[in-house]
Amino acid sequence: MAKTPTLSLRLFSAGSALALACGLAVPAMAQQAPQAQPQDAAQSADDNGSIKEIVVTAQFRSQKLQDTPLSITAIDANLLASRNQTDLAQIAAQAPNVVLNAQGGAYGSSLGASIRGIGQFDFNPAYEPGVGMYIDDVYYATLTGGIFDLLDLDRVEVLRGPQGTLTGRNSIGGAIKLFSKKPTDENTGTVEAVYGSRQRVDLRGSANFKLADGLYGRISGVYKRQEGYVSQLDYGCVYPNNAQGIGARPSSGQGCLIDKLGERNYAGIRGSLRYNPNDSIDYIVAGDYTYENRTNAAEVVTSVNPARVSSTYLCGRFCTFANFYGQGNTPPPGLSIPGPWGQVKDGYYMPNRVKFTGWGVSGNGTFKLGDNFNIQSITAYREYRQKWGTDDDFTPDLNVVGQGYNDLKFWFFSQELRFNGKIGDKIDFTLGGFYSDQRSTYFTRQDIRYIAPGLNFQFLGNDPVNADSKAVFGTVIARPIEGLTLTGGLRYTEEHKDYTFVRQNYDGSVSYFLGALNGVKATFDGNKVDWRVSADYRFSPQVLAYVTVGTGFKGGGVTARPFDAPQALNGSFGPETVTAYEVGLKTDLFDRRLRVNVSAFYNDYKDVQLPLISCASLGSNAPCGARQNAGDGKIKGVELEVQANPIDGLSFDGSVSYLDGEWSRIDPRVGNAVLLSDPIATPKWKWAFGVQYRAELGSAGSITPRFDLSYFGRNNIGRIAGGAPIDYAAAYTLGNARLTWRNKSEDLSVSFEVQNLFDKYYTPYRFAAVQAFTGTIYSQVGRPREWALTVQKKF
């Protein structure tokens, strides 16, 4: 039986108390920290204008970025600020072969992510992410709520390639790790205010306190509000004489406006307390809370089938049509509907908003056991709830229906222990264990009558999903001769998942059409061994070369949206796996004024989890909603990252990535939805470039103009029907500009910025799952040109 949140909180308290007790048992004497002990990311800004060093902890210990034999994009707080990057999705623009996309209305406030062509874009808790997300070494287990605000961060580490031995399951594509600023022994703070396009208002602040010797606190908060940029219009108002006979809604605003999609309304707060009385004890307890309440994603109808719907639904560059039908504001008799219902279509109420609330607590402590050993304990608990509505046909037609209301609840508990050690000057090692337990409850109310026209195909689901994972792992780093480092890692993981389906009519009775699923429990149990070996050689202080081979996997699961019991009971699937081969070169040249990092990789990708066209092999003759391990392929690519400070004050940064590959096997049950000739990974090309120059103004301070340009190649968005040609989202190039003035003491700054400088219209994501039934495809629209003025004060 799954543990309750209360029990998990007790375990969190017990784990934290045990870890603290272990730390207090350590002799309280000041000693030099061992090499294996993780520390704050340090940066050395040399007087000669050389590129700053960034220290990362990707291998469980503090190492300079240029000494780590991994492909890592490391971004510090200063670079985040200079690029005006304030949420996680923006990081992808400059990171090679990284795709992060805020998902559309159908998936609520979730983040789709892939690295080197491997990831996941479906939020459903039956499926696992393909890119591991971590905040202060705590695993974030779902795509939902993954659009993190970059609040009070020290750095971001984007680890490209499978991280199976280091971060475990679901890091098959790579991992993204966010590290917050730690409390220190200073009394400092920062406040920031932003005003911009469409009534944008951002407020940020942070403060650090010394409470006593060895006891420090830090608190930070953010509030963001901005109007949307896609008009949601009342169709009956825009076209009063429409052929469908749909009348105007009395509550329509001026210009037939109902709402603005794509708005921002986000608030978050984070607090941490650090106990660090000496070099032997460093323990941080942190808590955070997030609230979001906004309109749905900015989406518009981008394709229609005239045989099914009117082409007038394509209403222009920045508009969509509200899915309203009828004049009533109350549900039909006998229909009990929870939640803040506000839109009407076919007598069915549907919100156009996303509401997310989430909070978490964690304890992260490092306790020194002599000169060469330490123990690190990471304990965490997190929960959230998200409500959202979606209309997947995007039309006001009476007979075209595809919509749902969703209410997803989630909690997660994890405990990780690491024993770090050093044997002489030749060997560093880490041994550890990890445990997590999570529960989701997915309530949904779906109207999918397009599946069977003429039938009242509607259902209510309230599905509990349990999952847990256990792992043991180890890493050894050996330096047998000067300049040569050998690294080996091993990890064993066990995982379990069970999904219980509830399929009822709206009145609570067993569903007319899906009743055979009601009460059915689908389960998955599996285990996996991951390994990694690498060798790196430092030819000189300026040049490091490495070669590495390693594995990773994305966890197995069960079919999330079956149409009968056999699809659920026989529809579990195993993990995806990858074996990755990589070579790389890291260089710091010309007195560290030029940094060039390049890597090339080859991924042997196995047992890819693909949707099926036919479920006959599972004993089902119903429409097929199953997913199975149904494909193998090869992915290869090259990545280049460059930084340069040619003269004092002038700096460049850039990246280029190339991605290619092919399928080697497609299960016949996939049919013609995916063909061997299809691209296995896109976009093929992706690049970014940034330049800034700081001009000193003497007693007037300094002024820094910056310009960024990024290119995202055409991206495979699938086909609208089996056998049809592959569709691609068009390539696009975005430009951003920023001008910043700082006073002489650098405690006051004023910035003016323009995002999407050339006002490029682009659609990074689309939803075409219902096109064959309803005749429509809708797409997410990128943000238009926006300006903002920022004032920041440090104290």
mmCIF file of C-alpha atoms in Angstrom, residues 171-374:
data_model
loop_
_atom_site.group_PDB
_atom_site.id
_atom_site.type_symbol
_atom_site.label_atom_id
_atom_site.label_comp_id
_atom_site.label_asym_id
_atom_site.label_seq_id
_atom_site.Cartn_x
_atom_site.Cartn_y
_atom_site.Cartn_z
ATOM 1 C CA SER A 171 18.095 10.854 -17.498
ATOM 2 C CA ILE A 172 18.414 8.904 -20.753
ATOM 3 C CA GLY A 173 18.732 12.104 -22.787
ATOM 4 C CA GLY A 174 20.579 14.048 -20.116
ATOM 5 C CA ALA A 175 19.908 16.055 -16.981
ATOM 6 C CA ILE A 176 19.246 19.682 -16.075
ATOM 7 C CA LYS A 177 20.363 20.728 -12.606
ATOM 8 C CA LEU A 178 19.498 24.036 -10.959
ATOM 9 C CA PHE A 179 21.508 25.223 -7.956
ATOM 10 C CA SER A 180 20.206 27.965 -5.687
ATOM 11 C CA LYS A 181 22.377 30.507 -3.948
ATOM 12 C CA LYS A 182 23.273 29.267 -0.480
ATOM 13 C CA PRO A 183 22.925 31.371 2.670
ATOM 14 C CA THR A 184 26.243 32.960 3.671
ATOM 15 C CA ASP A 185 27.624 35.017 6.549
ATOM 16 C CA GLU A 186 26.685 38.334 4.920
ATOM 17 C CA ASN A 187 23.775 40.731 5.342
ATOM 18 C CA THR A 188 22.911 41.528 1.747
ATOM 19 C CA GLY A 189 19.935 41.753 -0.555
ATOM 20 C CA THR A 190 18.590 42.616 -3.986
ATOM 21 C CA VAL A 191 15.309 44.069 -5.228
ATOM 22 C CA GLU A 192 14.256 44.248 -8.868
ATOM 23 C CA ALA A 193 11.251 45.677 -10.680
ATOM 24 C CA VAL A 194 10.289 45.213 -14.343
ATOM 25 C CA TYR A 195 7.658 46.965 -16.453
ATOM 26 C CA GLY A 196 7.025 46.085 -20.071
ATOM 27 C CA SER A 197 4.769 45.183 -22.966
ATOM 28 C CA ARG A 198 1.124 44.283 -22.320
ATOM 29 C CA GLN A 199 1.194 45.584 -18.753
ATOM 30 C CA ARG A 200 4.060 43.321 -17.770
ATOM 31 C CA VAL A 201 5.044 43.675 -14.116
ATOM 32 C CA ASP A 202 7.774 41.556 -12.528
ATOM 33 C CA LEU A 203 8.928 41.952 -8.937
ATOM 34 C CA ARG A 204 11.892 40.034 -7.531
ATOM 35 C CA GLY A 205 13.776 40.190 -4.310
ATOM 36 C CA SER A 206 16.229 38.275 -2.166
ATOM 37 C CA ALA A 207 17.850 38.826 1.209
ATOM 38 C CA ASN A 208 20.649 37.029 3.029
ATOM 39 C CA PHE A 209 21.035 37.177 6.839
ATOM 40 C CA LYS A 210 23.651 36.186 9.350
ATOM 41 C CA LEU A 211 21.572 35.018 12.301
ATOM 42 C CA ALA A 212 24.465 33.867 14.496
ATOM 43 C CA ASP A 213 27.946 32.429 14.099
ATOM 44 C CA GLY A 214 27.518 29.417 11.844
ATOM 45 C CA LEU A 215 23.789 30.028 11.262
ATOM 46 C CA TYR A 216 22.598 31.855 8.139
ATOM 47 C CA GLY A 217 19.295 32.429 6.377
ATOM 48 C CA ARG A 218 18.153 33.432 2.910
ATOM 49 C CA ILE A 219 14.744 34.293 1.473
ATOM 50 C CA SER A 220 13.717 35.167 -2.069
ATOM 51 C CA GLY A 221 10.480 35.802 -3.914
ATOM 52 C CA VAL A 222 9.090 36.545 -7.358
ATOM 53 C CA TYR A 223 5.831 37.840 -8.816
ATOM 54 C CA LYS A 224 5.159 37.985 -12.582
ATOM 55 C CA ARG A 225 2.059 39.314 -14.328
ATOM 56 C CA GLN A 226 1.490 40.028 -18.039
ATOM 57 C CA GLU A 227 -1.509 40.120 -20.350
ATOM 58 C CA GLY A 228 -1.823 37.432 -23.006
ATOM 59 C CA TYR A 229 -1.171 37.961 -26.705
ATOM 60 C CA VAL A 230 -3.681 35.710 -28.488
ATOM 61 C CA SER A 231 -7.237 37.020 -28.518
ATOM 62 C CA GLN A 232 -9.934 34.514 -27.652
ATOM 63 C CA LEU A 233 -12.994 35.667 -29.576
ATOM 64 C CA ASP A 234 -16.684 34.810 -29.455
ATOM 65 C CA TYR A 235 -17.366 33.114 -32.801
ATOM 66 C CA GLY A 236 -21.048 33.972 -32.809
ATOM 67 C CA CYS A 237 -20.172 37.625 -32.220
ATOM 68 C CA VAL A 238 -17.492 37.774 -34.941
ATOM 69 C CA TYR A 239 -19.749 35.971 -37.474
ATOM 70 C CA PRO A 240 -23.334 36.842 -36.466
ATOM 71 C CA ASN A 241 -24.802 35.163 -39.567
ATOM 72 C CA ASN A 242 -22.783 31.931 -39.365
ATOM 73 C CA ALA A 243 -24.123 28.784 -40.989
ATOM 74 C CA GLN A 244 -24.097 26.884 -37.698
ATOM 75 C CA GLY A 245 -26.639 29.236 -36.167
ATOM 76 C CA ILE A 246 -24.387 30.016 -33.199
ATOM 77 C CA GLY A 247 -25.425 33.231 -31.497
ATOM 78 C CA ALA A 248 -23.276 35.795 -29.735
ATOM 79 C CA ARG A 249 -22.600 35.353 -26.048
ATOM 80 C CA PRO A 250 -24.055 38.243 -24.015
ATOM 81 C CA SER A 251 -20.891 38.515 -21.919
ATOM 82 C CA SER A 252 -18.611 39.090 -24.921
ATOM 83 C CA GLY A 253 -16.431 42.142 -24.429
ATOM 84 C CA GLN A 254 -15.550 44.970 -26.761
ATOM 85 C CA GLY A 255 -14.559 43.640 -30.159
ATOM 86 C CA CYS A 256 -16.109 40.242 -29.298
ATOM 87 C CA LEU A 257 -13.189 39.598 -26.937
ATOM 88 C CA ILE A 258 -13.585 36.844 -24.354
ATOM 89 C CA ASP A 259 -10.027 36.645 -22.996
ATOM 90 C CA LYS A 260 -6.325 36.836 -23.847
ATOM 91 C CA LEU A 261 -4.472 33.525 -24.010
ATOM 92 C CA GLY A 262 -0.792 33.226 -23.120
ATOM 93 C CA GLU A 263 -0.901 35.475 -20.063
ATOM 94 C CA ARG A 264 1.475 35.213 -17.117
ATOM 95 C CA ASN A 265 0.378 35.210 -13.497
ATOM 96 C CA TYR A 266 3.003 33.545 -11.340
ATOM 97 C CA ALA A 267 4.253 33.924 -7.779
ATOM 98 C CA GLY A 268 6.857 32.008 -5.820
ATOM 99 C CA ILE A 269 8.786 32.200 -2.577
ATOM 100 C CA ARG A 270 11.781 30.271 -1.304
ATOM 101 C CA GLY A 271 13.507 30.258 2.062
ATOM 102 C CA SER A 272 16.557 28.388 3.349
ATOM 103 C CA LEU A 273 18.387 28.029 6.643
ATOM 104 C CA ARG A 274 22.036 26.943 6.741
ATOM 105 C CA TYR A 275 23.889 25.515 9.737
ATOM 106 C CA ASN A 276 27.645 25.672 9.039
ATOM 107 C CA PRO A 277 29.510 26.096 12.339
ATOM 108 C CA ASN A 278 32.779 24.681 10.971
ATOM 109 C CA ASP A 279 34.278 22.783 8.053
ATOM 110 C CA SER A 280 32.819 19.511 9.331
ATOM 111 C CA ILE A 281 29.103 20.342 9.188
ATOM 112 C CA ASP A 282 27.128 22.019 6.438
ATOM 113 C CA TYR A 283 23.352 21.460 6.585
ATOM 114 C CA ILE A 284 20.678 23.379 4.662
ATOM 115 C CA VAL A 285 16.924 23.116 5.145
ATOM 116 C CA ALA A 286 14.931 24.761 2.341
ATOM 117 C CA GLY A 287 11.275 25.253 1.509
ATOM 118 C CA ASP A 288 9.424 26.766 -1.442
ATOM 119 C CA TYR A 289 5.897 27.569 -2.577
ATOM 120 C CA THR A 290 4.627 28.290 -6.108
ATOM 121 C CA TYR A 291 1.290 29.619 -7.328
ATOM 122 C CA GLU A 292 0.196 30.073 -10.932
ATOM 123 C CA ASN A 293 -3.235 31.094 -12.220
ATOM 124 C CA ARG A 294 -3.329 32.107 -15.886
ATOM 125 C CA THR A 295 -5.182 31.617 -19.131
ATOM 126 C CA ASN A 296 -4.336 28.630 -21.302
ATOM 127 C CA ALA A 297 -1.346 28.597 -23.611
ATOM 128 C CA ALA A 298 -1.397 30.936 -26.610
ATOM 129 C CA GLU A 299 -2.735 28.635 -29.326
ATOM 130 C CA VAL A 300 -4.570 29.117 -32.602
ATOM 131 C CA VAL A 301 -6.119 26.905 -35.252
ATOM 132 C CA THR A 302 -3.486 26.484 -37.961
ATOM 133 C CA SER A 303 -5.087 23.876 -40.227
ATOM 134 C CA VAL A 304 -8.619 22.787 -41.035
ATOM 135 C CA ASN A 305 -10.197 20.136 -43.217
ATOM 136 C CA PRO A 306 -12.910 22.010 -45.175
ATOM 137 C CA ALA A 307 -14.870 18.767 -45.507
ATOM 138 C CA ARG A 308 -15.378 18.801 -41.743
ATOM 139 C CA VAL A 309 -15.230 22.417 -40.565
ATOM 140 C CA SER A 310 -15.347 25.921 -41.991
ATOM 141 C CA SER A 311 -12.103 27.581 -43.042
ATOM 142 C CA THR A 312 -13.306 30.742 -41.274
ATOM 143 C CA TYR A 313 -11.879 29.213 -38.093
ATOM 144 C CA LEU A 314 -8.499 30.432 -39.348
ATOM 145 C CA CYS A 315 -8.935 33.928 -38.004
ATOM 146 C CA GLY A 316 -5.568 35.616 -38.417
ATOM 147 C CA ARG A 317 -2.194 36.024 -36.786
ATOM 148 C CA PHE A 318 -3.034 36.381 -33.103
ATOM 149 C CA CYS A 319 -6.532 35.072 -32.461
ATOM 150 C CA THR A 320 -8.476 31.935 -31.722
ATOM 151 C CA PHE A 321 -12.166 31.298 -31.271
ATOM 152 C CA ALA A 322 -13.833 30.628 -27.979
ATOM 153 C CA ASN A 323 -15.598 27.283 -28.007
ATOM 154 C CA PHE A 324 -18.981 28.574 -26.909
ATOM 155 C CA TYR A 325 -22.381 27.279 -27.819
ATOM 156 C CA GLY A 326 -25.695 28.401 -26.354
ATOM 157 C CA GLN A 327 -26.501 31.154 -23.902
ATOM 158 C CA GLY A 328 -26.789 29.323 -20.580
ATOM 159 C CA ASN A 329 -24.516 29.742 -17.602
ATOM 160 C CA THR A 330 -25.581 26.682 -15.628
ATOM 161 C CA PRO A 331 -24.868 22.983 -16.176
ATOM 162 C CA PRO A 332 -27.657 20.815 -17.589
ATOM 163 C CA PRO A 333 -29.883 19.048 -15.020
ATOM 164 C CA GLY A 334 -28.225 16.163 -13.188
ATOM 165 C CA LEU A 335 -24.678 17.205 -14.109
ATOM 166 C CA SER A 336 -22.489 17.860 -11.074
ATOM 167 C CA ILE A 337 -19.267 19.543 -12.143
ATOM 168 C CA PRO A 338 -16.403 20.433 -9.794
ATOM 169 C CA GLY A 339 -14.054 23.316 -10.362
ATOM 170 C CA PRO A 340 -14.242 26.874 -11.687
ATOM 171 C CA TRP A 341 -16.252 26.254 -14.857
ATOM 172 C CA GLY A 342 -16.704 29.295 -17.032
ATOM 173 C CA GLN A 343 -16.980 28.454 -20.735
ATOM 174 C CA VAL A 344 -19.887 26.791 -22.469
ATOM 175 C CA LYS A 345 -20.026 24.489 -25.427
ATOM 176 C CA ASP A 346 -22.731 21.954 -26.251
ATOM 177 C CA GLY A 347 -24.057 22.348 -22.707
ATOM 178 C CA TYR A 348 -20.612 21.371 -21.363
ATOM 179 C CA TYR A 349 -18.583 23.736 -19.243
ATOM 180 C CA MET A 350 -14.885 24.152 -19.724
ATOM 181 C CA PRO A 351 -12.373 26.524 -18.092
ATOM 182 C CA ASN A 352 -9.805 28.361 -20.189
ATOM 183 C CA ARG A 353 -7.382 28.673 -17.279
ATOM 184 C CA VAL A 354 -4.502 26.764 -15.745
ATOM 185 C CA LYS A 355 -4.156 26.811 -11.977
ATOM 186 C CA PHE A 356 -1.073 25.324 -10.283
ATOM 187 C CA THR A 357 -0.111 25.285 -6.614
ATOM 188 C CA GLY A 358 2.941 23.433 -5.352
ATOM 189 C CA TRP A 359 5.311 23.357 -2.405
ATOM 190 C CA GLY A 360 8.292 21.368 -1.187
ATOM 191 C CA VAL A 361 10.802 21.024 1.629
ATOM 192 C CA SER A 362 14.272 19.502 1.605
ATOM 193 C CA GLY A 363 17.227 18.884 3.841
ATOM 194 C CA ASN A 364 20.718 18.689 2.324
ATOM 195 C CA GLY A 365 23.644 18.066 4.642
ATOM 196 C CA THR A 366 27.317 17.244 4.212
ATOM 197 C CA PHE A 367 29.172 15.877 7.241
ATOM 198 C CA LYS A 368 32.923 15.458 7.289
ATOM 199 C CA LEU A 369 34.441 12.255 8.680
ATOM 200 C CA GLY A 370 38.102 13.158 8.961
ATOM 201 C CA ASP A 371 40.299 14.633 6.261
ATOM 202 C CA ASN A 372 39.300 12.343 3.412
ATOM 203 C CA PHE A 373 35.702 11.211 3.925
ATOM 204 C CA ASN A 374 32.238 12.717 4.210
#
